[in-house]
Coordinates of C-alpha atoms and ligand atoms in Angstrom, one line a residue:
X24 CA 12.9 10.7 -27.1
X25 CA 14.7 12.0 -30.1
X26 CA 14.6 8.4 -32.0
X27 CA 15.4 9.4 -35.4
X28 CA 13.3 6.3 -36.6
X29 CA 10.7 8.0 -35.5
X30 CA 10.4 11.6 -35.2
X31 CA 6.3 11.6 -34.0
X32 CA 7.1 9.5 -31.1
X33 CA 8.7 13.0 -29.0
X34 CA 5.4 14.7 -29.8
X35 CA 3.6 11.9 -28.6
X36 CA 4.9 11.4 -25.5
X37 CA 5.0 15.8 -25.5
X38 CA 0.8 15.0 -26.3
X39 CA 0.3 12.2 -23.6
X40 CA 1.8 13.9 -20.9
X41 CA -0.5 16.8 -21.5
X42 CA -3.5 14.7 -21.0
X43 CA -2.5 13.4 -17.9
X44 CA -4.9 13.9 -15.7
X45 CA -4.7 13.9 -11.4
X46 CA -5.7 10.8 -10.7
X47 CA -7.0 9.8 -7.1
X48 CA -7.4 6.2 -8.2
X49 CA -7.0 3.8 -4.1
X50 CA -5.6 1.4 -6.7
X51 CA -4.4 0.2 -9.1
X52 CA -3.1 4.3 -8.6
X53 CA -0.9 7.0 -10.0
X54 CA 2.4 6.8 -10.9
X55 CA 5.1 9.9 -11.0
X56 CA 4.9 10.8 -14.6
X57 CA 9.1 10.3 -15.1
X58 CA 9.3 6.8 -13.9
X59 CA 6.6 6.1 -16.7
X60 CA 8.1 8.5 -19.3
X61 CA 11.6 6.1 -18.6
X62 CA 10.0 2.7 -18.4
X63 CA 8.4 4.3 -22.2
X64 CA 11.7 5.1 -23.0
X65 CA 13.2 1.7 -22.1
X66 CA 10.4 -0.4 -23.8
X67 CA 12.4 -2.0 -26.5
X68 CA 15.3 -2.1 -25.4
X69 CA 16.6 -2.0 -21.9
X70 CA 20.1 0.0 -22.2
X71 CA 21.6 -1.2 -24.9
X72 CA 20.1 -5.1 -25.1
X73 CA 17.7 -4.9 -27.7
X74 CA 15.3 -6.2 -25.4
X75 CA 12.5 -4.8 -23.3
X76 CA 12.4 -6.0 -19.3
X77 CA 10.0 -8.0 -20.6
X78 CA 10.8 -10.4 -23.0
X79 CA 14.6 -10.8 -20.0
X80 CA 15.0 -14.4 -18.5
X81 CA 14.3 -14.0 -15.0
X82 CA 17.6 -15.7 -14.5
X83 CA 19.6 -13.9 -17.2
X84 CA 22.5 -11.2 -15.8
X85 CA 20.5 -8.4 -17.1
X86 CA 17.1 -8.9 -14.6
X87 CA 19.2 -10.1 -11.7
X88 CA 20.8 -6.9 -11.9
X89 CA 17.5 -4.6 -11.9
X90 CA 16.1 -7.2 -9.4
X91 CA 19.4 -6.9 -7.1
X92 CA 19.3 -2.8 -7.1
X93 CA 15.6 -3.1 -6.3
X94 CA 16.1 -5.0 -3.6
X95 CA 18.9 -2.8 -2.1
X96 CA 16.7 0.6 -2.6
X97 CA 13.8 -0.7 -1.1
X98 CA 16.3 -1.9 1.6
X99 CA 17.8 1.6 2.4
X100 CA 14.6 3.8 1.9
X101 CA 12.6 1.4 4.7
X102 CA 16.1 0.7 6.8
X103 CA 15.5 -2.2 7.0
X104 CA 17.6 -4.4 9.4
X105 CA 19.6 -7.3 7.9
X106 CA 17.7 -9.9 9.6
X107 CA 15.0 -9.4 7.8
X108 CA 14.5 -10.7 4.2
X109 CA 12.3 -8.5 1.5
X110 CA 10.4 -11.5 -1.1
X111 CA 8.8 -10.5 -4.3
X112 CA 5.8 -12.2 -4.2
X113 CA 2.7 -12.6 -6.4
X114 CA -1.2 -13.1 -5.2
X115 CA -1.5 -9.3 -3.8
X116 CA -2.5 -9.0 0.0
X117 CA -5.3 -10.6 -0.4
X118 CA -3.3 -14.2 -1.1
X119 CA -1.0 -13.0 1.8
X120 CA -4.4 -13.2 3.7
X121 CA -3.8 -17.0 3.2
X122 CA -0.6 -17.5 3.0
X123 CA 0.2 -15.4 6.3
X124 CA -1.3 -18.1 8.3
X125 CA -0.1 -20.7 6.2
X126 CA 3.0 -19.6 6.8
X127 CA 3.3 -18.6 10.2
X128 CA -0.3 -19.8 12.5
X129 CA 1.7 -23.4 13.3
X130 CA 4.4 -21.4 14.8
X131 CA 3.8 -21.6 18.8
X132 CA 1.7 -25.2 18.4
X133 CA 0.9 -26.9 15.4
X134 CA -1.6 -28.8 17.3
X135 CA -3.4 -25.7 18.3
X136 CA -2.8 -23.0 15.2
X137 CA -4.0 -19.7 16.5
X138 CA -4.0 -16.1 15.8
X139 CA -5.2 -12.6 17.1
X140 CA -7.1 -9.9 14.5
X141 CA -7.5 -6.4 15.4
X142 CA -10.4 -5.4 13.5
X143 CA -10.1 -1.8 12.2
X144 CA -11.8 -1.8 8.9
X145 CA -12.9 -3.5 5.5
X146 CA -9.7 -4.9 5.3
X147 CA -8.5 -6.4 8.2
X148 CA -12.1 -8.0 8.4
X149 CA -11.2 -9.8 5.5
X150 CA -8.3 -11.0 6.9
X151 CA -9.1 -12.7 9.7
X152 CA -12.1 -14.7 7.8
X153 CA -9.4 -16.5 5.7
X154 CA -7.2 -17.3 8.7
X155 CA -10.2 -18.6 10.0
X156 CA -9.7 -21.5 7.9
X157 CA -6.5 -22.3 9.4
X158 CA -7.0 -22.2 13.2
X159 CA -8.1 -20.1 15.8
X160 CA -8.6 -16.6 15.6
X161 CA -8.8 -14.1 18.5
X162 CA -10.5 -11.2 17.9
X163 CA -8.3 -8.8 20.0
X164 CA -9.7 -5.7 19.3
X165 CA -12.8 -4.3 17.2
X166 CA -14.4 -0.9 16.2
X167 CA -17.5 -2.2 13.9
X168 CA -19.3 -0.6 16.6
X169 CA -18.2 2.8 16.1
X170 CA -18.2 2.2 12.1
X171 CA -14.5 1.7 12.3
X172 CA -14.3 5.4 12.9
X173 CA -11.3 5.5 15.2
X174 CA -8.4 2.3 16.0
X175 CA -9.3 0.8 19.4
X176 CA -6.5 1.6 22.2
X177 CA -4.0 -0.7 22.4
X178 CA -4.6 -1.1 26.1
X179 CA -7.6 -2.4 25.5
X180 CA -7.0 -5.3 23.5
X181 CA -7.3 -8.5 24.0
X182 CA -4.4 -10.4 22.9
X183 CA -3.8 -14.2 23.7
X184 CA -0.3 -15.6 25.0
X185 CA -0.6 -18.3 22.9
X186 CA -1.1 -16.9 19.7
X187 CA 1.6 -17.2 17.0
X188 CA 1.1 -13.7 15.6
X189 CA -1.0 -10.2 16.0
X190 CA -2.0 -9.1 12.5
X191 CA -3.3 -5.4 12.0
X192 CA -4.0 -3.6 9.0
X193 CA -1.9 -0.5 9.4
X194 CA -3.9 1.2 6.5
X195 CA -7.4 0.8 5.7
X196 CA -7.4 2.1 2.6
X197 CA -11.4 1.8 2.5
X198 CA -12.2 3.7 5.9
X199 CA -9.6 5.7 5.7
X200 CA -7.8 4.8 9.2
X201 CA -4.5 4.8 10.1
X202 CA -1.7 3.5 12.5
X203 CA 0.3 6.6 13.4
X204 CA 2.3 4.2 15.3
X205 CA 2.0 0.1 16.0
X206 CA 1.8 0.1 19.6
X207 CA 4.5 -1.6 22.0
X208 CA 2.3 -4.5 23.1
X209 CA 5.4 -6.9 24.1
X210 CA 7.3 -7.3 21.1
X211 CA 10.4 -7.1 22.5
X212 CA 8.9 -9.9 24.3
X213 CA 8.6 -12.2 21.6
X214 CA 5.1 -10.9 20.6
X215 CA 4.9 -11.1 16.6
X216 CA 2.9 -8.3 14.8
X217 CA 2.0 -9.0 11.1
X218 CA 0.9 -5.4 9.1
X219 CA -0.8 -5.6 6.1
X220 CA 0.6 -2.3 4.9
X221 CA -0.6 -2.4 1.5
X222 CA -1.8 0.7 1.0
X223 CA 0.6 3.1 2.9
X224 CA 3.7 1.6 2.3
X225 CA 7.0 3.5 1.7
X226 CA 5.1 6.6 2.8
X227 CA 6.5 7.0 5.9
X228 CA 9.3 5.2 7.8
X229 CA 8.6 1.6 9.7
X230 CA 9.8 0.9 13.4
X231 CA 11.2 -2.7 12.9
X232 CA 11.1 -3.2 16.7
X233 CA 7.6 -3.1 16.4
X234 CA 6.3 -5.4 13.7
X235 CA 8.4 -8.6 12.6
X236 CA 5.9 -9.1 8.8
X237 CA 5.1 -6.5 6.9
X238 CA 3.3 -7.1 3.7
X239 CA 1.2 -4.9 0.6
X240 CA 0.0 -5.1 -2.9
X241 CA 2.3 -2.9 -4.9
X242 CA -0.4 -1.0 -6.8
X243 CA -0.9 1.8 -4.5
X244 CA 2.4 3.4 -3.3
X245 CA 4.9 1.1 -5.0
X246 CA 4.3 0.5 -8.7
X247 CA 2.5 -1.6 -11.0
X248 CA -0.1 -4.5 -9.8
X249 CA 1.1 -7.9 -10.3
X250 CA 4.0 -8.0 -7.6
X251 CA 3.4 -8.6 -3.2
X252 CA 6.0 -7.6 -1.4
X253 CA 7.0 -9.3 2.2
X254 CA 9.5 -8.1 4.6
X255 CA 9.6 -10.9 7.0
X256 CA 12.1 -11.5 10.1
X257 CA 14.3 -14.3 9.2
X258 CA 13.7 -16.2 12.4
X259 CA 10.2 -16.6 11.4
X260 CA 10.8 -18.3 8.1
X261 CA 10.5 -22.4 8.0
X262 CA 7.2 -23.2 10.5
X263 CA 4.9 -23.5 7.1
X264 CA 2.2 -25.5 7.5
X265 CA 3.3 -29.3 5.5
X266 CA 0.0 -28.4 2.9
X267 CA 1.6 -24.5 2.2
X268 CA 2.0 -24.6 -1.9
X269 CA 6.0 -24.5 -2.1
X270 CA 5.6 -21.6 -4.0
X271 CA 4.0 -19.4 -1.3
X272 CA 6.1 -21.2 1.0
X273 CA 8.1 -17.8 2.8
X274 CA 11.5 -20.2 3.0
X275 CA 11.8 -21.4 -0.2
X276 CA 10.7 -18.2 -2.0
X277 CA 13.5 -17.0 0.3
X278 CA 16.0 -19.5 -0.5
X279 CA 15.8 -19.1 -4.1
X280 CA 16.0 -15.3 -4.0
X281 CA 11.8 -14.8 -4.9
X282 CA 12.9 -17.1 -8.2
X283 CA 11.2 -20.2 -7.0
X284 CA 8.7 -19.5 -10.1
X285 CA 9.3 -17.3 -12.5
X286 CA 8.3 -13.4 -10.4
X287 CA 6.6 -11.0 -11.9
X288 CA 9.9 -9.6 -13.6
X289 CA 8.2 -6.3 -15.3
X290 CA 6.6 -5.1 -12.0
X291 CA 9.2 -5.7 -10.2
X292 CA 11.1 -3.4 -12.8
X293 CA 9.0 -0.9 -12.6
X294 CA 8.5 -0.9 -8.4
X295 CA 12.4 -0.5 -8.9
X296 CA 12.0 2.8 -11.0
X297 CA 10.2 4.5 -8.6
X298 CA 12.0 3.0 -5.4
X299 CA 14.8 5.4 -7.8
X300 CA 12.6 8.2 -8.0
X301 CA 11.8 8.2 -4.0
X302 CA 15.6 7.9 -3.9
X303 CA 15.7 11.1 -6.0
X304 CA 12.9 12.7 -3.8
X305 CA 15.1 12.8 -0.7
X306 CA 13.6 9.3 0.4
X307 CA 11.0 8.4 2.8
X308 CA 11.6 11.2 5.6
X309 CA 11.4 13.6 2.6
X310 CA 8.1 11.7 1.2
X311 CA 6.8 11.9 4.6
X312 CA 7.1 15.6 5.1
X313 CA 4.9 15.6 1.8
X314 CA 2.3 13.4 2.6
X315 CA 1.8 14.9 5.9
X316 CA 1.8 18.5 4.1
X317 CA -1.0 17.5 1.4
X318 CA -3.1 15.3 4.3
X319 CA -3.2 18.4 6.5
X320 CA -4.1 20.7 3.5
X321 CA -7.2 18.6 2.9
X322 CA -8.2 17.5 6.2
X323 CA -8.2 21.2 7.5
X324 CA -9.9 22.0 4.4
X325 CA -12.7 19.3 4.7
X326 CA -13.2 20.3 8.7
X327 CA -13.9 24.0 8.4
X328 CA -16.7 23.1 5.8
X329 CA -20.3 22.2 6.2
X330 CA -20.6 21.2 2.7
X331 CA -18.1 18.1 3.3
X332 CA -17.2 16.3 6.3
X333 CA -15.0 13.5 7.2
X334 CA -16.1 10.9 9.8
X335 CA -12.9 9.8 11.0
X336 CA -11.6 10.5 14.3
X337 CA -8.5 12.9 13.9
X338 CA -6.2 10.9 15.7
X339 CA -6.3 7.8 13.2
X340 CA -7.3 9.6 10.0
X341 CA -5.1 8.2 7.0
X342 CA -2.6 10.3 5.2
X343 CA -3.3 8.5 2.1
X344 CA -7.0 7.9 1.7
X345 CA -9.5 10.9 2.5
X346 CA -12.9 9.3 2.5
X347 CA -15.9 12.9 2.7
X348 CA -19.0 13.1 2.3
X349 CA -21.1 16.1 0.8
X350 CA -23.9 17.2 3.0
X351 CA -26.4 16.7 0.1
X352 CA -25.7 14.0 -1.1
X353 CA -27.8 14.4 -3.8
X354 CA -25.2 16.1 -5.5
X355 CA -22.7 13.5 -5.0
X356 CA -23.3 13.0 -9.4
X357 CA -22.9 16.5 -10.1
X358 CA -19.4 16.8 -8.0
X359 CA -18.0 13.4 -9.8
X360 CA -18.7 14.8 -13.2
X361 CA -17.7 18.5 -13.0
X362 CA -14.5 17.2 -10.8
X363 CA -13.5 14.4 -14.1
X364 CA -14.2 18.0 -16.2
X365 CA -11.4 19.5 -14.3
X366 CA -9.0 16.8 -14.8
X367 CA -9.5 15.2 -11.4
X368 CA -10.6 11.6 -11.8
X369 CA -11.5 8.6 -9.8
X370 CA -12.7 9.8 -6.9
X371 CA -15.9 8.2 -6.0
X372 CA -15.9 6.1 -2.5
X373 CA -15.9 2.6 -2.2
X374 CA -19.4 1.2 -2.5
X375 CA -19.6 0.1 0.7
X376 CA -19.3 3.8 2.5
X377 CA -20.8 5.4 -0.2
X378 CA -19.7 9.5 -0.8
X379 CA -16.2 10.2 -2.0
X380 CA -12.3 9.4 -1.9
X381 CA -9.0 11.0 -2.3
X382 CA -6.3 8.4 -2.5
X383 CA -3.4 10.8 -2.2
X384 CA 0.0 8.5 -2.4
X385 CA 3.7 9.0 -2.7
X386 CA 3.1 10.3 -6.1
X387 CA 0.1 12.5 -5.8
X388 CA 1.9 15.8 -5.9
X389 CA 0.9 18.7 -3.4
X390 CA -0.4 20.0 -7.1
X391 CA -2.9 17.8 -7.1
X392 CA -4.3 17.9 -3.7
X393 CA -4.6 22.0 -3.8
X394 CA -6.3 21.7 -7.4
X395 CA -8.6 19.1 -6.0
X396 CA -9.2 21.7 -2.5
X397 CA -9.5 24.6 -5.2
X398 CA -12.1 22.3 -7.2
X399 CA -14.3 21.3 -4.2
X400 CA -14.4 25.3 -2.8
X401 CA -15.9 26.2 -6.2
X402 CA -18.6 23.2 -6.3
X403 CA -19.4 24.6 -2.9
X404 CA -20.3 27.9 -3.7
X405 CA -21.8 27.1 -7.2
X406 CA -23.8 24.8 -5.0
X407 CA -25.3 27.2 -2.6
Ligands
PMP512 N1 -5.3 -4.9 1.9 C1 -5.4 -3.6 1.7 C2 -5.1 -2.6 2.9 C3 -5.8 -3.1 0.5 O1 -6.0 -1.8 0.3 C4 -6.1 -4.0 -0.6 C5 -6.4 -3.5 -1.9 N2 -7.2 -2.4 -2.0 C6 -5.9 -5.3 -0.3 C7 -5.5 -5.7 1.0 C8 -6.1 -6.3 -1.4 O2 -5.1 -6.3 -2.2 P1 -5.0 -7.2 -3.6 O3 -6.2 -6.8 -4.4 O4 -3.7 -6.8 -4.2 O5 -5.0 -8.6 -3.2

């Protein structure tokens, strides 16, 4: 940043980047510090416009052009097949919740809309009470009985043959559960799965065979909040329900290349920054390797402890969100203040499970995670 205008802004940015802190935020989350150094860089004026992404027409040459290499980067880094279109969307996952079903219930029989859930945590519970207001849903598959402590086997669930779609929530960033894989339950023949994959997208590669929707807020592993992102099998587009608003309509948003209304240009921008910096990690095998590397370092850490514990069963624990508990919880103050001492923030759990949570993403570097291990062995034997 040597802008001779103004020589404090280097030192400013040198200052900020000092502060920065490791941030285990489930999201809105961390960002990798470069792709927010370069959309600082690019504020007020996006390579030689005089203009930030911001204040770009949606339509102009200049944003089609960061919109069109977005598009093609998330393509490559997720393979994914040409039949399949990618919309930038906006109303996070939790609109998706609606327009999912809006979009896609009528498909076997309009006359009788129905879909089946399996019920893995926080998230896919909310789901399946907003496509309740579109038709039937089948609850395939539940583990509210085991505190959503492990996914139920795919052999045991009960899915309907009239159903238009199977959704599953491939991260519950709550919980802390994880698909490892989506099971083959007959898509090959015909059998739609829909993943809300909002919070462990781009972290490791998808099996298109296996799921035909794949949807996610963009504030956890992608980028900034503010942009949805659908990757929906082309087949399935056009069997919206007549009362879908045109501009959650899937085919339309399709047809006009996700310009239907004006998209949420800067997030998009941004997303497309750090699709770049994946790119420049070695992609999503490469991210992969990572995430598996820092999960492993914490689990392993948190299981030969008797001062923590995690609840989840090790087949289905989630590479991105560590939810622990300490065994005294009457600590559980103490650890959130000395840890935000050290520079590691955001990590109490969600209300509803109480305790603790590392959200480790794409961008949470291995750094982090072994300053965060380092942090909780000292609380531990201060605490004793
Ligand atoms: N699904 C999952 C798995 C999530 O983690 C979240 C957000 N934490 C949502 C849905 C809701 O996303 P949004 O707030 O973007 O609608």
């Amino acid at each position: 940043m040597n802008d001779p205008q103004n020589p404090g802004l280097a030192a400013m940015m040198q200052n900020a980047l000092a502060e920065r802190v490791y941030n285990f935020s489930p999201g809105p989350a961390t960002l990798p510090a470069e792709v927010l150094q370069q959309a600082a860089q690019e504020m007020l004026s996006w390579r030689g416009t005089g203009m930030s992404v911001m204040e770009m027409s949606h339509r102009g040459k200049e944003f089609e052009s960061i919109h069109g290499q977005a598009l093609a980067d998330l393509r490559e880094l997720l393979q994914i097949p040409k039949n399949f279109r990618i919309l930038f969307m906006q109303g996070g996952a939790i609109g998706q919740n609606a327009i999912v079903p809006l979009n896609l219930i009528n498909r076997v029989d309009p006359k009788q809309p129905k879909a089946d859930f399996v019920i893995t945590g926080t998230w896919s519970v909310k789901s399946e009470k907003e496509a309740r207001r579109y038709g039937e849903v089948n609850v395939a598959a539940t583990s509210q009985d085991q505190k959503y402590s492990r996914i139920p086997d795919a052999a045991s669930w009960n899915l309907s043959d009239d159903a238009a779609y199977v959704h599953l929530c491939t991260n519950e960033t709550i919980v802390g559960v994880e698909f490892q894989q989506i099971p083959d339950i007959g898509q090959d023949q015909g059998r739609i799965v829909v993943a809300d994959a909002s919070s462990h997208i781009l972290s490791r590669p998808i099996d298109w065979s296996r799921v035909q929707v794949v949807y996610g807020g963009a504030q956890k592993n992608i980028g900034p909040a503010g942009v949805t992102i659908v990757i929906v099998r082309e087949d399935l587009l056009g069997a919206a329900h007549p009362l879908c608003p045109s501009a959650f309509n899937w085919r339309l948003v399709d047809e006009n290349n996700s310009m239907y209304n004006t998209p949420p240009t800067y997030a998009i921008y941004v997303s497309g920054l750090v699709f770049q910096w994946l790119k420049r990690q070695g992609g999503v095998a490469a991210i992969e390797q990572r995430n598996i590397a820092k999960a492993t370092a914490l689990y392993s850490f948190l299981d030969q402890s008797d001062f923590y514990r995690n609840e989840i069963d090790p087949s289905c624990r989630s590479r991105m969100n560590v939810p622990f508990f300490l065994a005294d919880e009457s600590r559980n103050e103490a650890f959130l203040t000395q840890a935000r001492a050290n520079g590691l923030v955001q990590l109490k759990g969600h209300k509803s499970v109480g305790g603790m949570r590392a959200s480790i993403y794409n961008a949470m570097p291995l750094e982090g995670v072994t300053a965060l291990i380092e942090f909780m062995r000292e609380f531990e034997r201060t605490s004793a």
